[in-house]
Amino acid sequence: MPVATTAYPHRDLTKSNAQFQRAVQRLPLGVSSTFRYWGDDRTIYVHRGKGGRTWDIDGNGYVDYRLGYGPAILGYADDRVDAAARKGMEVGGVFALSTEKELTVADRISKMVPAAELVRFSNSGTEAVMAALRLARAYTGREEYLLVEGGYHGLFDAAMWMADMDHWSPGGNADPEVVPYGKGIPPTVKKLAHLVPMNDLQRLEDTFKTQGDRLAAMLIEPIQGNCCGISARRDYVQLARDLCDRYGVLLIIDEVKTGFRVGKGGIQGILGIRPDITTFAKAIANGYPISLVAGREDVMRTFRYGGASHGGTYTAHSVSLAAAEECLRILDETPALDTLAGYGERLKAGISEILTARGVTHSFSGHPSMFGIFFAAEPPDNYRAWKTSDYSFYDRMAHYLHDLGIIVEPDSREPWFMCEAHGLDDTCLTDTLRAVETAVDLTLQDQADGRLDAAE
């Protein structure tokens, strides 16, 4: 159908641009995490967040579908969780000693996640996965491990390996080379890491036949939180479970993003797979810093003097524990998860209606609480298929969405995250769909004019 001419949107980012110019003098790229840099003239600085929305220092308001990469599962500045956190401040912070609240929160987690027989707290997803891998090595006495292409397990050397798709020929017989995410990662670590493509059962079985007796662990995100929500099939994860049992390998399900988000028992509960070790982080405390490693009792008790080392000055901080106790209570005892997932379903339906009306082929992946959008009839089921697909339409649409007051990841890697507050505020949906309609029209306009691949 003909594409209507639509005016290009504009935001005033004068204050954010000025802040960037000041910040870059003291902070690399002007930010404290590389992924917050969106360009010299498009990096924004947040003034505040409430519910499902954020406002930048220029006063621009946004419906936010990044939610800090998922932690704000109830919404920013949730009154219930923040009130609990303030009570946690009265406890006194950290003591290098334990408090009763640790057991209270651990009991709740074990109730929600049957595989979490024992629990150890930490501060971030990266720290939790580091500890989980160390635990697996200590328990098995092995050093090597298996990763799934497209998975993300944090910013530490052992996990920062990926398939080099930029220099790979899909028509050849060779696999992509395994390369580090960036510089500074010792190449000696590479010999311990093995990668397999998602959802390829034969390759998984073949890899275990040749490497299984040397593997300490297999790490998997059944919904890939840094690769558009690409999802493992149930039979793939079940085969991983069976192979781990056969070869004495510990199965680590990384639920840093899916845990307490896609369901009370995480993605493992939906798939009906019980891991040996599991990691949780982002949704535990609605944005307060806390993570955990949990798993089988015999494995977890390897955390001991003379066994696997684990600790940290700020682990089980009184504020984060208090926030976690209340956030998990809400997720466990109220309809919050149904509310946010229901909102995700309505949002997908609205986006689909807009795209279908314009003849734009599309599909979704992941879970209603964290889904990816693809401009193809079927979503890819592995990293190789995504990396070799055309995601320029999504990238341009996301560019316009920012100018129209919708915050999503600037490229298609990160899923859209839902929060309870989105589902309790109908204006979030209407504002989003209005913006999506305009952004799609603008992107189609660029496509028709041959500008889709032009540099911004």
XYZ file of C-alpha atoms in Angstrom:
456
model
C 0.000 0.000 0.000
C 1.222 3.608 -0.555
C 3.166 5.078 2.329
C 1.776 8.326 3.674
C 4.220 11.170 4.148
C 4.831 11.664 7.870
C 6.772 14.473 9.494
C 9.972 13.410 11.203
C 9.817 13.778 15.008
C 12.225 15.847 17.039
C 13.181 15.876 20.726
C 14.955 18.674 22.495
C 18.072 17.051 23.998
C 19.933 20.295 24.697
C 20.543 19.515 28.365
C 21.463 15.869 27.761
C 23.890 16.912 25.009
C 25.488 19.472 27.329
C 25.670 16.912 30.131
C 27.368 14.483 27.770
C 30.011 17.039 26.838
C 30.755 17.585 30.527
C 30.566 13.908 31.500
C 32.838 12.664 28.731
C 35.643 14.692 30.269
C 35.500 12.512 33.387
C 33.691 9.296 32.364
C 34.618 7.087 29.380
C 31.903 7.687 26.747
C 30.218 9.934 29.335
C 28.516 6.987 31.036
C 29.127 4.266 33.640
C 28.210 1.335 31.377
C 29.212 1.217 27.719
C 25.715 0.160 26.655
C 24.235 3.461 27.883
C 26.116 5.388 25.223
C 23.797 5.943 22.248
C 25.909 8.497 20.379
C 27.260 11.931 21.210
C 23.952 13.635 20.407
C 21.465 10.911 21.471
C 22.763 9.706 24.830
C 20.172 10.703 27.411
C 20.464 11.336 31.138
C 17.526 10.364 33.329
C 15.955 12.803 35.749
C 13.520 10.337 37.332
C 11.358 7.293 36.780
C 7.930 6.337 38.106
C 5.807 3.357 37.166
C 6.373 2.408 33.544
C 7.762 5.799 32.538
C 11.004 7.779 32.721
C 11.799 11.445 32.180
C 15.142 12.805 30.999
C 16.818 16.008 32.184
C 15.336 17.878 29.212
C 11.831 17.032 30.423
C 11.095 14.491 27.696
C 8.836 11.715 28.969
C 9.025 8.120 27.773
C 7.113 4.886 28.157
C 10.037 2.679 29.127
C 10.405 -0.885 27.821
C 14.030 -1.323 28.869
C 13.316 -1.036 32.600
C 17.038 -1.121 33.368
C 17.268 -4.328 31.258
C 14.452 -5.837 33.266
C 14.848 -5.153 37.013
C 11.908 -2.769 37.440
C 9.387 -5.576 37.151
C 6.751 -3.720 39.167
C 7.688 -0.303 37.782
C 10.070 2.427 38.866
C 9.856 3.740 42.425
C 7.211 1.232 43.476
C 5.782 2.574 46.738
C 5.500 -0.846 48.387
C 9.054 -1.944 47.678
C 10.556 1.454 48.451
C 8.785 1.534 51.821
C 10.263 -1.874 52.640
C 13.699 -0.696 51.531
C 13.506 2.288 53.872
C 12.855 -0.085 56.749
C 15.877 -2.051 55.592
C 17.975 1.106 55.983
C 17.165 1.114 59.686
C 18.929 -2.239 60.055
C 22.270 -0.651 59.281
C 23.535 -1.838 55.909
C 26.325 -4.437 55.981
C 28.139 -5.962 58.929
C 30.285 -8.783 57.520
C 27.809 -10.828 59.564
C 24.434 -12.369 58.780
C 20.878 -11.294 59.566
C 17.648 -13.236 59.975
C 16.243 -11.722 56.789
C 18.567 -13.851 54.643
C 16.743 -17.021 55.658
C 13.338 -15.359 55.251
C 14.079 -14.415 51.652
C 15.785 -17.744 50.897
C 12.704 -19.600 52.161
C 10.484 -17.588 49.819
C 12.780 -18.337 46.878
C 12.840 -22.067 47.630
C 9.056 -22.041 47.830
C 8.782 -20.401 44.403
C 11.598 -22.377 42.740
C 11.746 -26.056 43.793
C 15.288 -26.479 42.379
C 16.544 -23.774 44.764
C 17.190 -26.154 47.652
C 19.958 -23.940 49.049
C 20.602 -20.262 48.286
C 23.605 -17.935 48.326
C 23.156 -14.180 47.787
C 25.335 -11.886 45.717
C 25.024 -8.439 44.124
C 24.787 -8.715 40.321
C 24.022 -11.217 37.613
C 27.658 -11.333 36.580
C 28.748 -12.174 40.133
C 26.090 -14.871 40.441
C 27.125 -16.638 37.232
C 30.817 -16.349 38.129
C 30.044 -18.086 41.406
C 27.877 -20.715 39.707
C 30.631 -21.681 37.278
C 33.230 -21.783 40.048
C 30.879 -23.968 42.081
C 30.413 -26.381 39.171
C 34.155 -26.676 38.687
C 34.750 -27.272 42.376
C 32.038 -29.933 42.572
C 33.041 -31.835 39.417
C 36.804 -31.300 39.500
C 36.650 -30.304 35.824
C 37.496 -26.963 34.176
C 35.845 -26.826 30.734
C 32.270 -25.694 30.092
C 29.672 -25.369 27.362
C 27.937 -22.177 26.244
C 25.060 -21.693 23.794
C 25.636 -19.247 20.936
C 23.802 -15.980 21.551
C 23.663 -16.484 25.307
C 24.869 -13.798 27.664
C 26.154 -14.648 31.126
C 27.744 -11.429 32.306
C 30.936 -9.469 31.937
C 33.634 -11.830 33.141
C 36.360 -13.467 31.077
C 35.047 -17.036 31.121
C 31.635 -16.014 29.750
C 32.664 -13.421 27.174
C 33.017 -15.706 24.148
C 30.850 -15.651 21.055
C 30.557 -17.021 17.536
C 32.195 -14.638 15.042
C 29.368 -14.253 12.548
C 30.903 -11.251 10.781
C 33.597 -13.427 9.198
C 31.588 -16.629 8.744
C 30.215 -18.078 5.529
C 26.828 -19.750 6.163
C 27.286 -22.007 3.135
C 30.470 -23.617 4.402
C 30.966 -26.653 6.598
C 33.036 -24.881 9.252
C 31.574 -23.343 12.377
C 32.128 -19.666 13.130
C 35.334 -18.980 15.006
C 34.972 -18.518 18.741
C 36.135 -14.993 19.611
C 35.989 -12.762 22.707
C 33.414 -9.974 23.042
C 36.196 -7.409 23.185
C 39.798 -6.741 24.065
C 41.459 -7.551 27.372
C 40.281 -11.174 27.581
C 43.207 -13.611 27.753
C 43.163 -16.032 24.796
C 44.199 -18.829 27.156
C 40.644 -18.820 28.551
C 39.280 -19.781 25.126
C 40.545 -23.367 25.349
C 38.121 -24.019 28.212
C 34.996 -22.691 26.471
C 32.926 -24.627 23.929
C 29.962 -23.221 21.989
C 26.963 -24.910 20.393
C 24.078 -23.435 18.373
C 20.687 -23.193 20.046
C 18.056 -25.801 19.222
C 20.376 -28.081 17.208
C 19.862 -31.394 19.006
C 22.349 -33.364 16.931
C 25.143 -30.847 17.454
C 24.460 -30.823 21.182
C 24.652 -34.599 21.398
C 27.789 -34.729 19.235
C 29.482 -32.111 21.417
C 28.784 -34.080 24.563
C 30.131 -37.247 22.931
C 33.471 -35.559 22.231
C 33.721 -33.137 25.170
C 31.279 -34.357 27.825
C 33.782 -36.078 30.100
C 35.767 -32.828 30.379
C 32.853 -30.449 31.000
C 32.069 -29.093 34.440
C 28.902 -27.335 33.345
C 26.580 -26.333 30.556
C 25.239 -22.781 30.853
C 22.033 -21.880 29.051
C 19.509 -19.047 28.920
C 16.378 -20.786 27.615
C 15.142 -17.310 26.648
C 18.134 -15.343 25.422
C 17.950 -11.992 27.149
C 20.569 -10.332 24.953
C 19.483 -11.891 21.675
C 15.901 -10.769 21.078
C 14.245 -13.309 23.319
C 15.202 -16.218 21.034
C 13.946 -19.283 22.873
C 15.106 -22.833 23.345
C 12.632 -25.539 22.504
C 11.567 -27.780 25.346
C 13.108 -30.839 23.696
C 16.464 -29.054 23.408
C 16.583 -28.184 27.097
C 15.367 -31.666 28.029
C 18.147 -33.186 25.926
C 20.636 -30.900 27.689
C 19.327 -32.159 31.025
C 19.627 -35.789 29.941
C 23.129 -35.353 28.523
C 24.337 -33.560 31.635
C 23.091 -36.464 33.731
C 24.747 -38.996 31.432
C 28.149 -37.298 31.443
C 28.251 -35.979 35.022
C 27.958 -32.362 33.896
C 26.088 -29.754 35.968
C 23.287 -27.937 34.159
C 23.251 -24.222 34.994
C 20.101 -22.395 33.897
C 20.818 -18.677 33.838
C 17.625 -16.922 34.930
C 19.213 -13.517 35.530
C 16.567 -11.999 33.235
C 13.802 -14.616 33.168
C 13.770 -15.415 36.875
C 10.604 -14.290 38.701
C 9.598 -12.517 35.453
C 8.205 -15.127 33.086
C 6.654 -17.001 36.002
C 6.970 -17.524 39.747
C 9.245 -20.498 39.111
C 11.110 -18.902 36.222
C 11.561 -20.391 32.767
C 12.632 -23.689 34.339
C 9.163 -23.983 35.818
C 7.520 -23.366 32.446
C 9.751 -25.900 30.693
C 9.532 -28.434 33.512
C 13.344 -28.751 33.696
C 15.180 -28.913 37.005
C 18.739 -27.498 36.829
C 21.561 -28.426 39.163
C 22.422 -24.748 39.649
C 20.425 -21.654 38.773
C 21.124 -17.921 38.886
C 18.683 -15.071 39.455
C 19.163 -11.318 39.628
C 17.227 -8.614 37.868
C 13.631 -9.029 39.020
C 14.340 -10.075 42.606
C 14.046 -6.666 44.261
C 12.538 -4.290 41.674
C 15.853 -2.623 40.936
C 17.702 -2.854 44.229
C 21.062 -4.610 43.719
C 20.860 -8.274 44.635
C 21.407 -11.623 42.908
C 21.660 -15.234 43.943
C 23.001 -18.664 43.162
C 20.777 -21.586 44.095
C 20.626 -25.288 43.469
C 20.934 -28.858 44.656
C 21.890 -29.195 48.305
C 24.870 -31.483 47.700
C 26.234 -29.126 45.047
C 25.592 -25.938 46.999
C 27.313 -27.272 50.123
C 30.544 -27.175 48.106
C 30.538 -23.506 49.155
C 32.623 -24.074 52.277
C 36.094 -23.645 53.702
C 38.325 -25.834 51.575
C 35.698 -25.981 48.824
C 34.444 -23.329 46.415
C 35.029 -19.789 47.632
C 32.172 -17.317 47.698
C 31.647 -14.023 49.459
C 31.429 -10.282 49.070
C 31.306 -7.243 51.302
C 27.883 -6.140 50.089
C 26.184 -9.526 49.750
C 22.824 -9.690 51.553
C 22.745 -5.938 52.169
C 19.906 -5.042 54.528
C 18.255 -2.632 52.065
C 18.342 -5.044 49.134
C 17.100 -7.947 51.261
C 14.181 -5.908 52.562
C 13.278 -4.847 49.021
C 13.588 -8.446 47.798
C 11.328 -9.735 50.551
C 8.541 -7.356 49.520
C 9.036 -7.662 45.766
C 8.978 -11.464 45.890
C 5.912 -11.387 48.157
C 4.099 -9.276 45.551
C 5.139 -11.536 42.686
C 4.198 -14.662 44.633
C 0.936 -13.571 46.250
C -0.667 -11.020 43.900
C -1.684 -11.017 40.198
C 1.320 -8.822 39.290
C 2.852 -11.352 36.889
C -0.477 -11.919 35.151
C -0.943 -8.157 34.879
C 2.370 -7.511 33.178
C 2.167 -10.562 30.911
C -1.372 -9.585 29.927
C -0.124 -6.133 29.030
C 2.585 -7.696 26.895
C -0.013 -9.723 25.006
C -2.126 -6.613 24.361
C 0.922 -4.678 23.236
C 1.958 -7.429 20.824
C -1.580 -7.591 19.444
C -1.643 -3.825 18.905
C 1.753 -3.782 17.203
C 0.724 -6.722 15.027
C -2.453 -4.942 13.945
C -0.450 -1.866 12.896
C 2.095 -3.900 10.944
C -0.495 -6.179 9.322
C -2.518 -3.191 8.127
C 0.607 -1.972 6.314
C 1.518 -5.337 4.858
C 4.653 -5.646 6.983
C 5.648 -9.253 7.665
C 6.551 -9.760 11.315
C 6.733 -12.207 14.223
C 7.512 -12.256 17.931
C 9.723 -14.382 20.145
C 10.229 -14.893 23.846
C 7.554 -14.444 26.497
C 4.845 -11.754 26.809
C 6.797 -10.232 29.699
C 9.998 -9.929 27.587
C 9.559 -10.316 23.856
C 11.525 -9.661 20.697
C 10.124 -8.324 17.394
C 11.284 -9.629 14.019
C 10.423 -8.502 10.531
C 10.163 -12.019 9.133
C 7.371 -14.597 8.973
C 9.028 -16.713 11.673
C 11.466 -15.619 14.371
C 14.948 -17.150 14.227
C 15.515 -20.014 16.639
C 19.254 -19.507 17.025
C 21.896 -16.790 17.047
C 23.259 -17.641 13.609
C 19.867 -17.170 11.994
C 19.370 -13.822 13.743
C 22.849 -12.505 13.027
C 22.527 -13.224 9.307
C 19.022 -11.702 9.081
C 18.110 -8.125 8.104
C 17.291 -6.119 11.216
C 17.657 -2.663 9.647
C 13.884 -2.081 9.742
C 13.801 -2.659 13.491
C 16.847 -0.492 14.144
C 15.363 2.463 12.253
C 11.956 2.033 13.897
C 13.609 2.039 17.338
C 15.447 5.255 16.414
C 12.141 6.980 15.730
C 10.450 5.504 18.795
C 12.957 7.316 21.031
C 12.023 10.638 19.425
C 8.357 9.751 19.872
C 8.632 9.065 23.605
C 9.138 5.293 23.701
C 12.344 3.817 25.128
C 13.434 0.478 23.671
C 16.922 -0.859 23.008
C 18.398 0.990 19.996
C 18.945 -2.301 18.166
C 17.077 -5.570 18.072
C 19.224 -7.536 20.522
C 17.375 -6.628 23.702
C 13.770 -7.736 24.297
C 11.021 -5.317 25.269
C 10.408 -5.671 29.007
C 7.002 -5.239 30.666
C 6.252 -4.163 34.236
C 3.140 -4.306 36.396
C 2.769 -0.530 36.213
C 2.394 -0.718 32.423
C -0.599 -2.984 32.858
C -2.201 -0.705 35.441
C -1.960 2.410 33.247
C -3.953 2.247 30.008
C -2.243 5.390 28.711
C 1.008 3.436 28.396
C -0.585 1.211 25.769
C -2.315 3.982 23.814
C 0.784 6.200 23.855
C 2.962 3.294 22.714
C 0.736 2.176 19.867
C 0.336 5.741 18.621
C 4.122 6.081 18.541
C 4.636 2.669 16.928
C 2.207 3.590 14.141
C 4.133 6.775 13.394
C 7.537 5.071 13.676
C 6.487 2.299 11.306
C 5.189 4.824 8.768
C 8.439 6.780 8.961
C 10.486 3.622 8.529
C 8.396 2.570 5.533
C 8.854 6.055 4.138
C 12.629 5.710 4.505
C 12.483 2.261 2.936
C 10.531 3.547 -0.049
C 12.979 6.411 -0.487
C 16.006 4.109 -0.267
C 17.190 5.626 3.004
C 16.766 2.636 5.315
C 20.431 1.675 5.333
C 21.752 5.225 5.428
C 23.849 6.259 8.423
C 22.025 8.337 10.997
